[in-house]
CSV table of C-alpha atoms in Angstrom, one decimal:
chain,number,residue,atom,x,y,z
A,1,MET,CA,65.3,-9.2,-87.2
A,2,ASP,CA,63.5,-12.4,-88.1
A,3,MET,CA,59.9,-11.2,-88.2
A,4,GLU,CA,58.5,-14.7,-87.7
A,5,ASN,CA,59.8,-14.9,-84.1
A,6,GLN,CA,59.5,-11.2,-83.4
A,7,LYS,CA,55.7,-10.7,-82.9
A,8,ILE,CA,56.2,-9.7,-79.2
A,9,PRO,CA,57.3,-6.1,-78.9
A,10,GLN,CA,60.4,-5.7,-76.7
A,11,ALA,CA,58.4,-3.5,-74.2
A,12,THR,CA,56.0,-6.4,-73.7
A,13,ALA,CA,58.8,-9.0,-73.4
A,14,LYS,CA,60.4,-6.8,-70.7
A,15,ARG,CA,57.2,-7.0,-68.6
A,16,LEU,CA,56.9,-10.8,-68.8
A,17,PRO,CA,59.2,-11.6,-65.8
A,18,LEU,CA,57.1,-9.1,-63.8
A,19,TYR,CA,53.8,-10.7,-64.7
A,20,TYR,CA,55.3,-14.1,-64.0
A,21,ARG,CA,56.6,-13.2,-60.5
A,22,PHE,CA,53.2,-11.8,-59.4
A,23,ILE,CA,51.2,-14.7,-60.8
A,24,ASN,CA,53.5,-17.2,-59.2
A,25,ASN,CA,52.9,-15.4,-55.8
A,26,LEU,CA,49.1,-15.6,-56.4
A,27,HIS,CA,49.4,-19.3,-57.1
A,28,ASN,CA,51.5,-19.9,-53.9
A,29,GLN,CA,48.7,-18.1,-52.0
A,30,GLY,CA,46.2,-20.6,-53.4
A,31,LYS,CA,44.4,-18.0,-55.6
A,32,LEU,CA,42.5,-19.4,-58.5
A,33,ARG,CA,41.7,-16.4,-60.6
A,34,VAL,CA,42.8,-12.8,-61.0
A,35,SER,CA,41.2,-9.8,-62.8
A,36,SER,CA,43.2,-7.5,-65.1
A,37,LYS,CA,42.4,-4.7,-62.6
A,38,GLU,CA,44.0,-6.7,-59.7
A,39,LEU,CA,47.0,-7.5,-61.9
A,40,SER,CA,47.2,-3.8,-62.9
A,41,GLU,CA,47.3,-2.6,-59.3
A,42,ALA,CA,49.9,-5.2,-58.3
A,43,VAL,CA,52.4,-4.8,-61.1
A,44,LYS,CA,51.8,-1.1,-61.7
A,45,VAL,CA,51.0,-1.4,-65.4
A,46,ASP,CA,47.7,-0.1,-66.7
A,47,SER,CA,45.1,-2.7,-67.5
A,48,ALA,CA,44.8,-1.7,-71.2
A,49,THR,CA,48.6,-2.4,-71.5
A,50,ILE,CA,48.2,-5.8,-69.7
A,51,ARG,CA,45.3,-6.8,-72.0
A,52,ARG,CA,47.3,-5.8,-75.1
A,53,ASP,CA,50.4,-7.6,-73.8
A,54,PHE,CA,48.4,-10.8,-73.1
A,55,SER,CA,46.7,-10.5,-76.5
A,56,TYR,CA,50.1,-11.3,-78.2
A,57,PHE,CA,49.8,-14.7,-76.7
A,58,GLY,CA,46.2,-15.3,-77.7
A,59,ALA,CA,43.2,-14.6,-75.5
A,60,LEU,CA,43.9,-15.8,-72.0
A,61,GLY,CA,41.2,-14.1,-70.1
A,62,LYS,CA,37.4,-14.3,-69.9
A,63,LYS,CA,35.1,-11.3,-69.5
A,64,GLY,CA,33.7,-11.1,-66.0
A,65,TYR,CA,35.9,-13.9,-64.8
A,66,GLY,CA,39.4,-12.6,-65.3
A,67,TYR,CA,42.3,-14.9,-65.8
A,68,ASN,CA,42.8,-18.4,-64.5
A,69,VAL,CA,45.9,-18.3,-62.3
A,70,GLU,CA,46.9,-21.9,-63.0
A,71,HIS,CA,46.6,-21.4,-66.7
A,72,LEU,CA,48.5,-18.1,-66.6
A,73,LEU,CA,51.3,-19.7,-64.6
A,74,THR,CA,51.6,-22.7,-66.9
A,75,PHE,CA,51.6,-20.4,-69.8
A,76,PHE,CA,54.2,-18.0,-68.4
A,77,ARG,CA,56.4,-20.7,-67.1
A,78,LYS,CA,56.5,-22.3,-70.6
A,79,THR,CA,57.1,-18.9,-72.2
A,80,LEU,CA,59.8,-17.9,-69.9
A,81,ASP,CA,61.3,-21.4,-69.8
A,82,GLN,CA,61.2,-21.2,-66.0
A,83,ASP,CA,62.0,-24.9,-65.7
A,84,GLU,CA,65.3,-24.5,-67.4
A,85,THR,CA,67.9,-22.7,-65.3
A,86,THR,CA,70.4,-20.3,-66.9
A,87,ASN,CA,73.8,-20.3,-65.2
A,88,VAL,CA,75.2,-16.8,-64.7
A,89,ALA,CA,78.7,-15.5,-63.8
A,90,LEU,CA,79.3,-12.2,-62.0
A,91,ILE,CA,82.5,-10.3,-62.6
A,92,GLY,CA,83.5,-7.7,-60.0
A,93,VAL,CA,82.5,-8.2,-56.4
A,94,GLY,CA,82.4,-4.6,-55.3
A,95,ASN,CA,79.4,-2.9,-53.8
A,96,LEU,CA,77.2,-3.4,-56.8
A,97,GLY,CA,78.4,-7.0,-57.4
A,98,THR,CA,77.8,-7.8,-53.7
A,99,ALA,CA,74.3,-6.4,-53.9
A,100,PHE,CA,73.6,-8.8,-56.8
A,101,LEU,CA,75.0,-11.8,-55.0
A,102,ASN,CA,72.9,-11.1,-51.9
A,103,TYR,CA,69.8,-10.7,-54.0
A,104,ASN,CA,67.8,-13.9,-53.9
A,105,PHE,CA,67.7,-14.6,-57.6
A,106,THR,CA,66.7,-18.2,-57.3
A,107,LYS,CA,63.3,-17.4,-55.7
A,108,ASN,CA,60.7,-17.5,-58.5
A,109,ASN,CA,63.5,-17.3,-61.0
A,110,ASN,CA,65.2,-19.2,-63.8
A,111,THR,CA,68.6,-17.7,-63.3
A,112,LYS,CA,71.3,-18.7,-60.9
A,113,ILE,CA,74.6,-16.9,-60.2
A,114,ASP,CA,77.0,-19.9,-60.2
A,115,VAL,CA,80.4,-18.2,-59.9
A,116,ALA,CA,81.8,-14.8,-59.1
A,117,PHE,CA,85.2,-13.3,-60.0
A,118,ASP,CA,87.2,-10.5,-58.5
A,119,ALA,CA,90.6,-9.0,-59.2
A,120,ASP,CA,91.4,-8.8,-55.5
A,121,LYS,CA,93.4,-12.0,-54.6
A,122,SER,CA,92.6,-11.5,-50.8
A,123,ARG,CA,88.9,-12.2,-51.6
A,124,VAL,CA,89.4,-15.5,-53.4
A,125,GLY,CA,87.6,-18.3,-51.6
A,126,GLU,CA,85.3,-15.9,-49.8
A,127,ASN,CA,81.6,-16.8,-50.0
A,128,VAL,CA,79.1,-14.0,-50.8
A,129,GLY,CA,75.4,-14.9,-51.0
A,130,GLY,CA,76.2,-18.6,-51.3
A,131,VAL,CA,78.6,-18.0,-54.2
A,132,ALA,CA,82.3,-18.7,-54.0
A,133,ILE,CA,84.6,-15.9,-55.3
A,134,LYS,CA,87.4,-16.9,-57.7
A,135,HIS,CA,90.2,-14.9,-59.1
A,136,VAL,CA,89.5,-13.1,-62.4
A,137,ASP,CA,92.7,-14.6,-63.9
A,138,ASP,CA,90.9,-18.0,-63.7
A,139,LEU,CA,87.8,-16.8,-65.5
A,140,GLU,CA,88.2,-18.9,-68.7
A,141,GLU,CA,88.5,-22.2,-66.9
A,142,ASN,CA,85.4,-21.6,-64.8
A,143,MET,CA,82.9,-20.8,-67.6
A,144,ASP,CA,81.5,-24.3,-68.3
A,145,ASN,CA,77.7,-24.1,-68.7
A,146,ILE,CA,77.7,-20.4,-68.1
A,147,SER,CA,75.9,-18.4,-70.9
A,148,VAL,CA,75.3,-15.1,-69.2
A,149,ALA,CA,77.6,-12.7,-67.4
A,150,ILE,CA,76.8,-9.7,-65.1
A,151,LEU,CA,79.5,-7.1,-65.4
A,152,THR,CA,80.0,-5.0,-62.3
A,153,VAL,CA,83.7,-4.2,-62.7
A,154,PRO,CA,85.3,-0.7,-62.9
A,155,ALA,CA,84.5,1.0,-66.3
A,156,SER,CA,88.2,1.0,-67.2
A,157,VAL,CA,88.5,-2.8,-67.4
A,158,ALA,CA,85.0,-3.5,-68.8
A,159,GLN,CA,86.0,-3.9,-72.4
A,160,GLY,CA,88.9,-6.2,-71.6
A,161,ILE,CA,86.7,-8.4,-69.5
A,162,ALA,CA,83.9,-8.4,-72.1
A,163,ASP,CA,86.5,-9.6,-74.8
A,164,ARG,CA,87.5,-12.5,-72.5
A,165,LEU,CA,83.8,-13.4,-71.8
A,166,VAL,CA,83.1,-13.4,-75.5
A,167,ALA,CA,86.1,-15.6,-76.2
A,168,ALA,CA,84.9,-17.9,-73.4
A,169,GLY,CA,81.6,-18.4,-75.4
A,170,ILE,CA,79.2,-16.2,-73.4
A,171,SER,CA,76.0,-15.2,-75.3
A,172,GLY,CA,74.7,-12.4,-73.1
A,173,ILE,CA,76.1,-9.6,-70.9
A,174,LEU,CA,74.2,-7.5,-68.4
A,175,ASN,CA,76.5,-4.5,-68.3
A,176,PHE,CA,76.2,-2.4,-65.1
A,177,THR,CA,79.3,-0.3,-65.8
A,178,PRO,CA,79.1,3.2,-67.3
A,179,ALA,CA,81.3,1.9,-70.2
A,180,ARG,CA,79.7,1.1,-73.6
A,181,ILE,CA,81.3,-2.2,-74.6
A,182,THR,CA,81.8,-3.5,-78.1
A,183,VAL,CA,81.0,-7.2,-78.7
A,184,PRO,CA,80.3,-9.3,-81.8
A,185,ALA,CA,76.8,-9.0,-83.3
A,186,TYR,CA,75.8,-12.4,-82.0
A,187,VAL,CA,76.3,-11.4,-78.3
A,188,ARG,CA,73.4,-9.6,-76.6
A,189,VAL,CA,74.3,-6.8,-74.3
A,190,HIS,CA,71.8,-5.1,-72.0
A,191,HIS,CA,73.2,-2.0,-70.5
A,192,ILE,CA,72.0,-0.5,-67.2
A,193,ASP,CA,73.9,2.7,-66.4
A,194,LEU,CA,72.9,4.1,-63.0
A,195,ALA,CA,73.7,7.7,-64.0
A,196,VAL,CA,71.6,7.3,-67.2
A,197,GLU,CA,68.7,5.9,-65.2
A,198,LEU,CA,68.8,8.8,-62.8
A,199,GLN,CA,69.1,11.4,-65.6
A,200,ALA,CA,66.2,9.7,-67.5
A,201,LEU,CA,64.0,10.0,-64.4
A,202,VAL,CA,64.9,13.7,-64.0
A,203,TYR,CA,64.3,14.3,-67.7
A,204,PHE,CA,60.9,12.6,-67.6
A,205,LEU,CA,59.9,14.7,-64.5
A,206,LYS,CA,60.7,17.9,-66.3
A,207,HIS,CA,59.2,17.0,-69.7
A,208,TYR,CA,56.4,14.5,-69.0
A,209,PRO,CA,54.5,16.0,-66.1
A,210,LEU,CA,52.2,13.4,-64.6
A,211,ASP,CA,48.6,13.7,-64.0
A,212,VAL,CA,46.7,10.4,-63.8
A,213,GLU,CA,49.1,8.6,-66.2
A,214,GLU,CA,50.2,5.3,-64.9
A,215,GLU,CA,53.8,4.4,-64.9
A,216,ASP,CA,54.6,1.8,-67.5
A,217,ASN,CA,57.9,0.4,-66.6
B,1,MET,CA,48.8,11.9,-71.5
B,2,ASP,CA,49.0,15.4,-72.9
B,3,MET,CA,49.7,14.8,-76.5
B,4,GLU,CA,51.0,18.3,-77.0
B,5,ASN,CA,54.1,17.7,-74.8
B,6,GLN,CA,54.4,14.0,-75.7
B,7,LYS,CA,55.9,14.1,-79.2
B,8,ILE,CA,59.1,12.4,-78.1
B,9,PRO,CA,58.7,8.6,-77.6
B,10,GLN,CA,59.8,7.4,-74.2
B,11,ALA,CA,62.4,5.1,-75.8
B,12,THR,CA,64.0,8.2,-77.5
B,13,ALA,CA,63.9,10.2,-74.2
B,14,LYS,CA,65.7,7.4,-72.4
B,15,ARG,CA,68.6,7.6,-74.9
B,16,LEU,CA,69.0,11.4,-74.5
B,17,PRO,CA,71.3,11.3,-71.4
B,18,LEU,CA,73.5,8.7,-73.3
B,19,TYR,CA,73.8,10.9,-76.4
B,20,TYR,CA,74.6,13.9,-74.1
B,21,ARG,CA,77.3,12.2,-72.3
B,22,PHE,CA,79.1,11.1,-75.4
B,23,ILE,CA,78.8,14.4,-77.2
B,24,ASN,CA,80.1,16.2,-74.1
B,25,ASN,CA,83.1,13.9,-74.1
B,26,LEU,CA,83.7,14.7,-77.8
B,27,HIS,CA,83.5,18.4,-77.0
B,28,ASN,CA,86.0,18.1,-74.1
B,29,GLN,CA,88.4,16.4,-76.6
B,30,GLY,CA,88.1,19.4,-78.9
B,31,LYS,CA,86.2,17.5,-81.7
B,32,LEU,CA,84.2,19.8,-83.9
B,33,ARG,CA,81.9,17.3,-85.8
B,34,VAL,CA,80.7,13.8,-85.5
B,35,SER,CA,79.1,11.4,-88.0
B,36,SER,CA,76.0,9.4,-87.2
B,37,LYS,CA,78.2,6.3,-87.8
B,38,GLU,CA,80.7,7.4,-85.2
B,39,LEU,CA,77.9,8.2,-82.8
B,40,SER,CA,76.3,4.9,-83.5
B,41,GLU,CA,79.5,3.0,-82.7
B,42,ALA,CA,80.2,4.9,-79.5
B,43,VAL,CA,76.7,4.7,-77.9
B,44,LYS,CA,75.8,1.3,-79.4
B,45,VAL,CA,72.6,2.5,-81.0
B,46,ASP,CA,72.1,1.8,-84.7
B,47,SER,CA,72.5,4.9,-86.9
B,48,ALA,CA,68.9,4.7,-88.2
B,49,THR,CA,67.6,5.0,-84.7
B,50,ILE,CA,69.9,7.9,-84.0
B,51,ARG,CA,68.7,9.7,-87.0
B,52,ARG,CA,65.1,9.0,-86.1
B,53,ASP,CA,65.7,10.1,-82.5
B,54,PHE,CA,67.3,13.4,-83.6
B,55,SER,CA,64.5,14.0,-86.1
B,56,TYR,CA,62.1,14.6,-83.2
B,57,PHE,CA,64.1,17.7,-82.4
B,58,GLY,CA,64.3,18.9,-86.0
B,59,ALA,CA,67.1,18.3,-88.5
B,60,LEU,CA,70.4,18.7,-86.6
B,61,GLY,CA,72.8,17.0,-89.1
B,62,LYS,CA,74.0,17.7,-92.6
B,63,LYS,CA,74.6,15.0,-95.2
B,64,GLY,CA,78.3,14.3,-95.8
B,65,TYR,CA,79.3,16.5,-92.8
B,66,GLY,CA,77.6,14.9,-89.9
B,67,TYR,CA,76.6,16.8,-86.8
B,68,ASN,CA,78.2,19.9,-85.3
B,69,VAL,CA,79.4,18.9,-81.9
B,70,GLU,CA,79.0,22.4,-80.4
B,71,HIS,CA,75.5,22.7,-81.7
B,72,LEU,CA,74.5,19.3,-80.5
B,73,LEU,CA,75.9,20.0,-77.1
B,74,THR,CA,74.1,23.3,-76.8
B,75,PHE,CA,71.0,21.6,-77.9
B,76,PHE,CA,71.2,18.6,-75.5
B,77,ARG,CA,72.3,20.8,-72.6
B,78,LYS,CA,69.2,22.9,-73.1
B,79,THR,CA,67.0,19.9,-73.6
B,80,LEU,CA,68.3,18.0,-70.6
B,81,ASP,CA,68.4,21.2,-68.5
B,82,GLN,CA,72.0,20.4,-67.7
B,83,ASP,CA,72.6,23.8,-66.2
B,84,GLU,CA,70.0,23.2,-63.6
B,85,THR,CA,71.0,20.7,-60.9
B,86,THR,CA,68.4,18.3,-59.4
B,87,ASN,CA,69.1,17.5,-55.8
B,88,VAL,CA,68.6,13.8,-54.9
B,89,ALA,CA,68.2,11.9,-51.7
B,90,LEU,CA,69.3,8.3,-51.3
B,91,ILE,CA,67.6,6.1,-48.8
B,92,GLY,CA,69.3,2.9,-47.7
B,93,VAL,CA,73.1,2.8,-47.6
B,94,GLY,CA,73.6,-0.9,-48.1
B,95,ASN,CA,75.7,-2.4,-50.9
B,96,LEU,CA,73.5,-1.0,-53.7
B,97,GLY,CA,73.2,2.4,-52.0
B,98,THR,CA,77.0,2.6,-51.4
B,99,ALA,CA,77.5,1.8,-55.1
B,100,PHE,CA,75.3,4.7,-56.0
B,101,LEU,CA,77.1,7.1,-53.6
B,102,ASN,CA,80.5,6.1,-55.0
B,103,TYR,CA,79.3,6.6,-58.5
B,104,ASN,CA,80.5,9.9,-59.8
B,105,PHE,CA,77.1,11.4,-60.7
B,106,THR,CA,78.2,15.0,-60.9
B,107,LYS,CA,80.6,14.3,-63.8
B,108,ASN,CA,78.7,15.4,-67.0
B,109,ASN,CA,75.6,15.3,-65.0
B,110,ASN,CA,72.7,17.4,-63.8
B,111,THR,CA,72.0,15.4,-60.7
B,112,LYS,CA,73.6,15.5,-57.3
B,113,ILE,CA,73.0,13.2,-54.3
B,114,ASP,CA,72.8,15.7,-51.5
B,115,VAL,CA,71.8,13.5,-48.6
B,116,ALA,CA,71.7,9.8,-47.7
B,117,PHE,CA,69.7,8.1,-45.0
B,118,ASP,CA,70.1,4.7,-43.3
B,119,ALA,CA,68.3,3.0,-40.5
B,120,ASP,CA,71.5,1.9,-38.8
B,121,LYS,CA,72.3,4.5,-36.1
B,122,SER,CA,76.0,3.5,-36.0
B,123,ARG,CA,76.4,4.8,-39.6
B,124,VAL,CA,75.1,8.3,-38.9
B,125,GLY,CA,77.7,10.9,-39.6
B,126,GLU,CA,79.7,8.6,-41.8
B,127,ASN,CA,80.7,10.0,-45.2
B,128,VAL,CA,80.3,7.8,-48.3
B,129,GLY,CA,81.3,9.2,-51.7
B,130,GLY,CA,81.3,12.7,-50.2
B,131,VAL,CA,77.7,12.5,-48.9
B,132,ALA,CA,77.0,12.5,-45.1
B,133,ILE,CA,74.7,9.8,-43.8
B,134,LYS,CA,71.7,10.8,-41.7
B,135,HIS,CA,69.3,8.7,-39.7
B,136,VAL,CA,66.1,7.7,-41.6
B,137,ASP,CA,64.1,9.0,-38.6
B,138,ASP,CA,65.3,12.5,-39.6
B,139,LEU,CA,64.2,12.1,-43.3
B,140,GLU,CA,61.4,14.7,-43.3
B,141,GLU,CA,63.5,17.6,-41.9
B,142,ASN,CA,66.3,17.1,-44.5
B,143,MET,CA,64.2,17.2,-47.7
B,144,ASP,CA,64.5,20.9,-48.5
B,145,ASN,CA,65.2,21.4,-52.2
B,146,ILE,CA,65.1,17.6,-52.8
B,147,SER,CA,62.8,16.5,-55.6
B,148,VAL,CA,64.0,13.0,-56.4
B,149,ALA,CA,64.8,10.0,-54.2
B,150,ILE,CA,66.7,6.8,-54.9
B,151,LEU,CA,65.2,3.9,-53.0
B,152,THR,CA,67.8,1.2,-52.1
B,153,VAL,CA,66.2,0.0,-48.9
B,154,PRO,CA,65.0,-3.6,-48.1
B,155,ALA,CA,61.8,-4.5,-50.0
B,156,SER,CA,59.9,-4.9,-46.8
B,157,VAL,CA,60.2,-1.2,-45.9
B,158,ALA,CA,60.0,0.2,-49.4
B,159,GLN,CA,56.3,1.2,-49.3
B,160,GLY,CA,56.6,2.9,-45.9
B,161,ILE,CA,59.5,5.0,-47.0
B,162,ALA,CA,57.8,5.8,-50.3
B,163,ASP,CA,54.8,7.1,-48.3
B,164,ARG,CA,57.1,9.4,-46.2
B,165,LEU,CA,58.9,10.6,-49.3
B,166,VAL,CA,55.6,11.5,-51.0
B,167,ALA,CA,54.4,13.3,-47.8
B,168,ALA,CA,57.7,15.2,-47.9
B,169,GLY,CA,56.9,16.5,-51.4
B,170,ILE,CA,59.1,14.3,-53.6
B,171,SER,CA,58.1,14.2,-57.3
B,172,GLY,CA,60.1,11.2,-58.5
B,173,ILE,CA,61.4,8.0,-57.1
B,174,LEU,CA,64.0,5.6,-58.6
B,175,ASN,CA,63.0,2.4,-57.1
B,176,PHE,CA,65.8,-0.2,-56.9
B,177,THR,CA,63.9,-2.6,-54.6
B,178,PRO,CA,62.1,-5.6,-55.8
B,179,ALA,CA,58.9,-4.1,-54.3
B,180,ARG,CA,56.3,-2.5,-56.5
B,181,ILE,CA,55.3,0.6,-54.6
B,182,THR,CA,52.1,2.5,-54.8
B,183,VAL,CA,52.2,6.3,-55.0
B,184,PRO,CA,49.8,9.1,-56.0
B,185,ALA,CA,49.4,9.6,-59.8
B,186,TYR,CA,51.4,12.8,-59.8
B,187,VAL,CA,54.6,11.1,-58.5
B,188,ARG,CA,56.7,9.4,-61.1
B,189,VAL,CA,58.3,6.1,-60.2
B,190,HIS,CA,61.0,4.4,-62.4
B,191,HIS,CA,61.5,0.8,-61.2
B,192,ILE,CA,64.7,-1.1,-61.8
B,193,ASP,CA,64.5,-4.6,-60.5
B,194,LEU,CA,67.8,-6.4,-60.8
B,195,ALA,CA,66.1,-9.8,-61.0
B,196,VAL,CA,63.7,-8.6,-63.7
B,197,GLU,CA,66.6,-7.1,-65.7
B,198,LEU,CA,68.5,-10.5,-65.5
B,199,GLN,CA,65.3,-12.4,-66.5
B,200,ALA,CA,64.6,-10.1,-69.4
B,201,LEU,CA,68.1,-10.6,-70.8
B,202,VAL,CA,67.7,-14.4,-70.5
B,203,TYR,CA,64.3,-14.2,-72.1
B,204,PHE,CA,65.7,-12.1,-75.0
B,205,LEU,CA,68.5,-14.5,-75.5
B,206,LYS,CA,66.1,-17.4,-75.9
B,207,HIS,CA,63.5,-15.7,-78.0
B,208,TYR,CA,65.3,-12.9,-79.9
B,209,PRO,CA,68.3,-14.7,-81.3
B,210,LEU,CA,70.8,-12.1,-82.5
B,211,ASP,CA,72.4,-12.1,-85.9
B,212,VAL,CA,73.5,-8.7,-87.1
B,213,GLU,CA,70.9,-6.8,-85.1
B,214,GLU,CA,72.4,-4.0,-83.0
B,215,GLU,CA,71.4,-3.7,-79.4
B,216,ASP,CA,69.1,-0.8,-78.9
B,217,ASN,CA,69.2,-0.1,-75.2
């Protein structure tokens, strides 16, 4: 890892979109300032963590005043490159894929699902959540300007599709299949396995009994 | 947090179900040992991280031999309490809820979705993935032995349902809605927001360019 660009811990980076969304809502409501306590209650991250997260970007708040919403928004928008939209492809329009397509990503967001693919020929041309479904055989010719893919295919075909996505020049894959896929080192894969998420919650319940600890996720 | 019981970092704890699943597969294939390199390639976690994770449980591997699959399995099964099944309720049988119900959680798992609820009366009695759908009005009377809930309802009703789940004695909620819900401190909430996951991936792509770094998720 290049330490020069890696000052922000990954846990902090993961919370940025969350902060951004809430601050954008505040701004839309005409709010001018927000305290770290209010922020904490809204995003369910303890205020010490919020202050530590924000400190990675330099001091943004003032004691007794809190944070200036406009400044925070400008800051987060720049940090998250909210003005630059990333075009996303979704592969596999089953239940999970349909849930993704119906989710309003463009609201407060810098991502847009541009195209969706399915292996079922009878679904080609169908429109789900404003996105036209194409056949997966035509994947390669529809990947112009697409840099990220959401993988919601059956686990058995996940690696084959991932290989084709990599060949088509994708740089990031959000893998929602139970399959662990292998890609070249320059491609980033974030893996969200529903079973693992559920098992992790159960594990935490058994081994990290809660008292007044705040969730930090 | 109680430091006595908190020796395992949360990031390590989150990888345990992943390790368990792979080692269980190896065991089913009759494999007797596995190297940290093989483990690394299979679960997509770099081998230094694997060795560090395993070190929290005491030395489990031998140099030049690797790890004994049977020992690992016994160890993880005990750690993850695989022999004790946690009964789960799912609330909201839309696309995301249906994806969850069709996901084969019982395979290699210690969780079982026992009951599902939906607000649509016409769906009551329907069977999805082997689970009977009940009406959400009847939630309270069907929560015996249920300690965990998966929330896949519309965001607008998430808090109301969460309040009822807490009153019904739930101890953990896997929140898949975009809503940040408020619960008492003794209830654990893990929040997976599809939009935030997608934004986080895009943010990482822009700010954490990959070279030979392995994904660690």
